[in-house]
Amino acid sequence: MYNVSHKLPASPSVLDDLKAIYDNQSLTDVELKTETKTFPAHKVLLCVRSPVFTTMLSSDMREKNINIILIDDLEDDTVQQLLLFLYTDQLEDLCWDSAMKLYHAGDKYQIERLKVICSSFLVDNLDISSACELLILADTHSDSDLKVAVEDFIFRHDKQVFGSENWEKLTRINSELALKTMLLKYKT
């Protein structure tokens, strides 16, 4: 009887191969440039994972003609994590700050799976001190599901959240959002 179970783990998977391509940067044909670093990448992979990259690299846009995508609103670490996710569908060492930044990147480049993973992590790690920050993120990106999850958390911890310094700060920087949230709490 032929048994592949001992041979299969020794053979690289597609995921292993894609990570190797990412790590080795072989046959790259486009660069993502931040203010301080250049990240070689593969057009086909960027296009498969993001409709925004597809538009940039397949229509008559500057990025297609020069094979460079300028990314001036993301930090180097975020771009590196974004690329690793695009190649492997995995996030390494996810923490609150990186999840916030990657959520923004996922929204910007319409990578829905990245947004879902990051928003799930953020909701799972939500606490009194981070509620306002996540409420702002959800509102800024018009993510109604995330916003409802944050509002539910705020309503369950209303005294602590509404009495916090972060809430006071929110009322100064986005009084309309603070007011709408409080109205929701006290309307029901």
mmCIF file of C-alpha atoms in Angstrom:
data_model
loop_
_atom_site.group_PDB
_atom_site.id
_atom_site.type_symbol
_atom_site.label_atom_id
_atom_site.label_comp_id
_atom_site.label_asym_id
_atom_site.label_seq_id
_atom_site.Cartn_x
_atom_site.Cartn_y
_atom_site.Cartn_z
ATOM 1 C CA MET A 1 0.000 0.000 0.000
ATOM 2 C CA TYR A 2 1.311 3.393 -1.001
ATOM 3 C CA ASN A 3 1.391 5.856 1.902
ATOM 4 C CA VAL A 4 1.953 9.546 1.201
ATOM 5 C CA SER A 5 1.344 10.722 4.757
ATOM 6 C CA HIS A 6 5.056 10.673 5.577
ATOM 7 C CA LYS A 7 6.057 12.320 2.269
ATOM 8 C CA LEU A 8 3.490 15.093 2.165
ATOM 9 C CA PRO A 9 4.811 17.173 5.104
ATOM 10 C CA ALA A 10 8.249 17.232 3.443
ATOM 11 C CA SER A 11 6.790 18.747 0.259
ATOM 12 C CA PRO A 12 6.243 22.516 0.254
ATOM 13 C CA SER A 13 2.673 23.750 0.010
ATOM 14 C CA VAL A 14 1.481 26.594 -2.204
ATOM 15 C CA LEU A 15 1.558 28.793 0.881
ATOM 16 C CA ASP A 16 5.183 27.805 1.520
ATOM 17 C CA ASP A 17 6.069 28.561 -2.096
ATOM 18 C CA LEU A 18 4.378 31.972 -2.029
ATOM 19 C CA LYS A 19 6.127 32.892 1.210
ATOM 20 C CA ALA A 20 9.454 31.836 -0.357
ATOM 21 C CA ILE A 21 8.750 34.045 -3.382
ATOM 22 C CA TYR A 22 7.985 36.914 -1.012
ATOM 23 C CA ASP A 23 11.080 36.294 1.120
ATOM 24 C CA ASN A 24 13.437 35.808 -1.855
ATOM 25 C CA GLN A 25 11.937 38.663 -3.881
ATOM 26 C CA SER A 26 12.613 36.719 -7.049
ATOM 27 C CA LEU A 27 11.092 37.808 -10.358
ATOM 28 C CA THR A 28 9.510 40.951 -8.888
ATOM 29 C CA ASP A 29 8.050 43.412 -11.375
ATOM 30 C CA VAL A 30 6.702 46.285 -9.267
ATOM 31 C CA GLU A 31 7.820 48.270 -6.237
ATOM 32 C CA LEU A 32 5.843 49.684 -3.356
ATOM 33 C CA LYS A 33 7.585 52.800 -2.075
ATOM 34 C CA THR A 34 7.108 54.467 1.268
ATOM 35 C CA GLU A 35 8.926 57.623 2.300
ATOM 36 C CA THR A 36 11.914 55.595 3.500
ATOM 37 C CA LYS A 37 11.853 52.108 1.954
ATOM 38 C CA THR A 38 11.160 50.190 -1.247
ATOM 39 C CA PHE A 39 9.369 46.837 -1.240
ATOM 40 C CA PRO A 40 9.675 44.670 -4.363
ATOM 41 C CA ALA A 41 6.501 42.754 -5.211
ATOM 42 C CA HIS A 42 4.702 40.871 -7.963
ATOM 43 C CA LYS A 43 1.967 42.597 -9.947
ATOM 44 C CA VAL A 44 -0.074 39.459 -10.436
ATOM 45 C CA LEU A 45 -0.213 38.726 -6.733
ATOM 46 C CA LEU A 46 -1.133 42.305 -5.817
ATOM 47 C CA CYS A 47 -3.883 42.267 -8.441
ATOM 48 C CA VAL A 48 -5.287 38.912 -7.340
ATOM 49 C CA ARG A 49 -5.619 40.168 -3.762
ATOM 50 C CA SER A 50 -6.735 43.784 -4.271
ATOM 51 C CA PRO A 51 -9.091 45.418 -6.767
ATOM 52 C CA VAL A 52 -7.373 48.748 -6.064
ATOM 53 C CA PHE A 53 -3.999 47.354 -7.117
ATOM 54 C CA THR A 54 -5.707 45.790 -10.134
ATOM 55 C CA THR A 55 -6.996 49.192 -11.209
ATOM 56 C CA MET A 56 -3.625 50.849 -10.616
ATOM 57 C CA LEU A 57 -1.683 48.226 -12.536
ATOM 58 C CA SER A 58 -4.043 47.411 -15.391
ATOM 59 C CA SER A 59 -5.448 50.772 -16.429
ATOM 60 C CA ASP A 60 -3.552 53.670 -17.923
ATOM 61 C CA MET A 61 -2.406 55.006 -14.583
ATOM 62 C CA ARG A 62 1.037 56.211 -13.616
ATOM 63 C CA GLU A 63 1.702 53.104 -11.489
ATOM 64 C CA LYS A 64 1.314 50.818 -14.516
ATOM 65 C CA ASN A 65 3.671 52.875 -16.608
ATOM 66 C CA ILE A 66 6.481 53.220 -14.048
ATOM 67 C CA ASN A 67 5.938 49.990 -12.056
ATOM 68 C CA ILE A 68 6.066 51.913 -8.787
ATOM 69 C CA ILE A 69 3.233 52.337 -6.295
ATOM 70 C CA LEU A 70 3.803 55.235 -3.937
ATOM 71 C CA ILE A 71 2.452 54.614 -0.454
ATOM 72 C CA ASP A 72 3.028 57.748 1.580
ATOM 73 C CA ASP A 73 0.378 57.184 4.240
ATOM 74 C CA LEU A 74 1.587 53.840 5.626
ATOM 75 C CA GLU A 75 4.655 53.099 7.719
ATOM 76 C CA ASP A 76 7.299 50.635 6.550
ATOM 77 C CA ASP A 77 6.257 47.992 9.095
ATOM 78 C CA THR A 78 2.641 48.230 7.970
ATOM 79 C CA VAL A 79 3.558 47.830 4.293
ATOM 80 C CA GLN A 80 5.733 44.843 5.155
ATOM 81 C CA GLN A 81 2.898 43.232 7.143
ATOM 82 C CA LEU A 82 0.455 44.056 4.349
ATOM 83 C CA LEU A 83 2.654 42.359 1.765
ATOM 84 C CA LEU A 84 3.200 39.344 3.981
ATOM 85 C CA PHE A 85 -0.579 39.046 4.319
ATOM 86 C CA LEU A 86 -1.094 39.386 0.564
ATOM 87 C CA TYR A 87 1.384 36.580 -0.093
ATOM 88 C CA THR A 88 0.544 34.233 2.773
ATOM 89 C CA ASP A 89 -2.903 35.189 4.095
ATOM 90 C CA GLN A 90 -1.309 35.321 7.547
ATOM 91 C CA LEU A 91 -0.562 38.060 10.058
ATOM 92 C CA GLU A 92 2.404 37.732 12.372
ATOM 93 C CA ASP A 93 2.700 39.384 15.776
ATOM 94 C CA LEU A 94 -0.581 41.254 15.482
ATOM 95 C CA CYS A 95 -1.058 43.853 18.204
ATOM 96 C CA TRP A 96 -3.504 46.722 18.700
ATOM 97 C CA ASP A 97 -1.486 49.359 16.814
ATOM 98 C CA SER A 98 -0.628 47.119 13.881
ATOM 99 C CA ALA A 99 -4.244 45.900 13.627
ATOM 100 C CA MET A 100 -5.455 49.526 13.500
ATOM 101 C CA LYS A 101 -2.956 50.373 10.738
ATOM 102 C CA LEU A 102 -3.591 47.186 8.783
ATOM 103 C CA TYR A 103 -7.347 47.732 9.006
ATOM 104 C CA HIS A 104 -6.804 51.135 7.373
ATOM 105 C CA ALA A 105 -4.614 49.526 4.683
ATOM 106 C CA GLY A 106 -7.198 46.796 4.112
ATOM 107 C CA ASP A 107 -9.891 49.400 3.615
ATOM 108 C CA LYS A 108 -7.737 51.574 1.364
ATOM 109 C CA TYR A 109 -6.828 48.669 -0.929
ATOM 110 C CA GLN A 110 -10.197 46.854 -0.593
ATOM 111 C CA ILE A 111 -8.736 43.733 0.979
ATOM 112 C CA GLU A 112 -11.852 42.610 2.791
ATOM 113 C CA ARG A 113 -10.314 39.554 4.441
ATOM 114 C CA LEU A 114 -7.607 41.714 6.037
ATOM 115 C CA LYS A 115 -10.236 44.142 7.332
ATOM 116 C CA VAL A 116 -12.308 41.316 8.806
ATOM 117 C CA ILE A 117 -9.317 39.737 10.558
ATOM 118 C CA CYS A 118 -8.152 43.080 11.942
ATOM 119 C CA SER A 119 -11.612 44.191 13.071
ATOM 120 C CA SER A 120 -12.169 40.842 14.771
ATOM 121 C CA PHE A 121 -8.848 41.187 16.608
ATOM 122 C CA LEU A 122 -9.692 44.763 17.616
ATOM 123 C CA VAL A 123 -13.148 43.860 18.933
ATOM 124 C CA ASP A 124 -11.725 40.867 20.821
ATOM 125 C CA ASN A 125 -9.133 43.149 22.452
ATOM 126 C CA LEU A 126 -11.388 46.136 23.041
ATOM 127 C CA ASP A 127 -11.215 47.758 26.471
ATOM 128 C CA ILE A 128 -12.302 50.987 28.156
ATOM 129 C CA SER A 129 -9.179 52.873 27.117
ATOM 130 C CA SER A 130 -9.399 51.882 23.435
ATOM 131 C CA ALA A 131 -13.157 52.187 22.848
ATOM 132 C CA CYS A 132 -13.051 55.767 21.583
ATOM 133 C CA GLU A 133 -10.163 55.059 19.225
ATOM 134 C CA LEU A 134 -11.983 52.099 17.696
ATOM 135 C CA LEU A 135 -15.238 54.067 17.460
ATOM 136 C CA ILE A 136 -13.394 56.745 15.469
ATOM 137 C CA LEU A 137 -11.844 54.104 13.192
ATOM 138 C CA ALA A 138 -15.224 52.479 12.519
ATOM 139 C CA ASP A 139 -16.832 55.855 11.839
ATOM 140 C CA THR A 140 -13.985 57.084 9.622
ATOM 141 C CA HIS A 141 -14.142 53.958 7.472
ATOM 142 C CA SER A 142 -17.964 53.783 7.462
ATOM 143 C CA ASP A 143 -17.856 50.253 8.865
ATOM 144 C CA SER A 144 -21.316 49.845 10.353
ATOM 145 C CA ASP A 145 -20.691 46.324 11.694
ATOM 146 C CA LEU A 146 -17.563 47.407 13.545
ATOM 147 C CA LYS A 147 -19.282 50.544 14.767
ATOM 148 C CA VAL A 148 -22.197 48.558 16.204
ATOM 149 C CA ALA A 149 -19.769 46.218 18.003
ATOM 150 C CA VAL A 150 -17.951 49.192 19.545
ATOM 151 C CA GLU A 151 -21.198 50.927 20.456
ATOM 152 C CA ASP A 152 -22.425 47.734 22.159
ATOM 153 C CA PHE A 153 -19.217 47.626 24.189
ATOM 154 C CA ILE A 154 -19.571 51.313 25.087
ATOM 155 C CA PHE A 155 -23.199 50.827 26.137
ATOM 156 C CA ARG A 156 -22.240 47.883 28.371
ATOM 157 C CA HIS A 157 -19.507 50.008 29.998
ATOM 158 C CA ASP A 158 -21.159 53.412 29.639
ATOM 159 C CA LYS A 159 -20.146 54.882 33.012
ATOM 160 C CA GLN A 160 -16.477 53.996 32.582
ATOM 161 C CA VAL A 161 -16.302 55.065 28.925
ATOM 162 C CA PHE A 162 -18.374 58.260 29.178
ATOM 163 C CA GLY A 163 -16.421 59.247 32.296
ATOM 164 C CA SER A 164 -12.995 58.646 30.759
ATOM 165 C CA GLU A 165 -10.416 61.158 29.568
ATOM 166 C CA ASN A 166 -10.576 59.495 26.149
ATOM 167 C CA TRP A 167 -14.286 60.291 25.916
ATOM 168 C CA GLU A 168 -13.605 63.913 26.844
ATOM 169 C CA LYS A 169 -10.977 63.997 24.096
ATOM 170 C CA LEU A 170 -13.472 62.466 21.646
ATOM 171 C CA THR A 171 -16.031 65.168 22.478
ATOM 172 C CA ARG A 172 -13.401 67.793 21.567
ATOM 173 C CA ILE A 173 -12.161 66.218 18.331
ATOM 174 C CA ASN A 174 -15.436 64.731 17.061
ATOM 175 C CA SER A 175 -18.335 66.091 19.057
ATOM 176 C CA GLU A 176 -20.875 64.914 16.479
ATOM 177 C CA LEU A 177 -19.774 61.273 16.818
ATOM 178 C CA ALA A 178 -19.771 61.504 20.618
ATOM 179 C CA LEU A 179 -23.243 63.053 20.634
ATOM 180 C CA LYS A 180 -24.700 60.482 18.221
ATOM 181 C CA THR A 181 -23.285 57.654 20.312
ATOM 182 C CA MET A 182 -24.679 59.058 23.555
ATOM 183 C CA LEU A 183 -28.061 59.647 21.914
ATOM 184 C CA LEU A 184 -28.132 56.015 20.774
ATOM 185 C CA LYS A 185 -27.467 54.906 24.336
ATOM 186 C CA TYR A 186 -30.181 57.023 25.874
ATOM 187 C CA LYS A 187 -32.753 56.723 23.074
ATOM 188 C CA THR A 188 -33.239 53.012 23.633
#
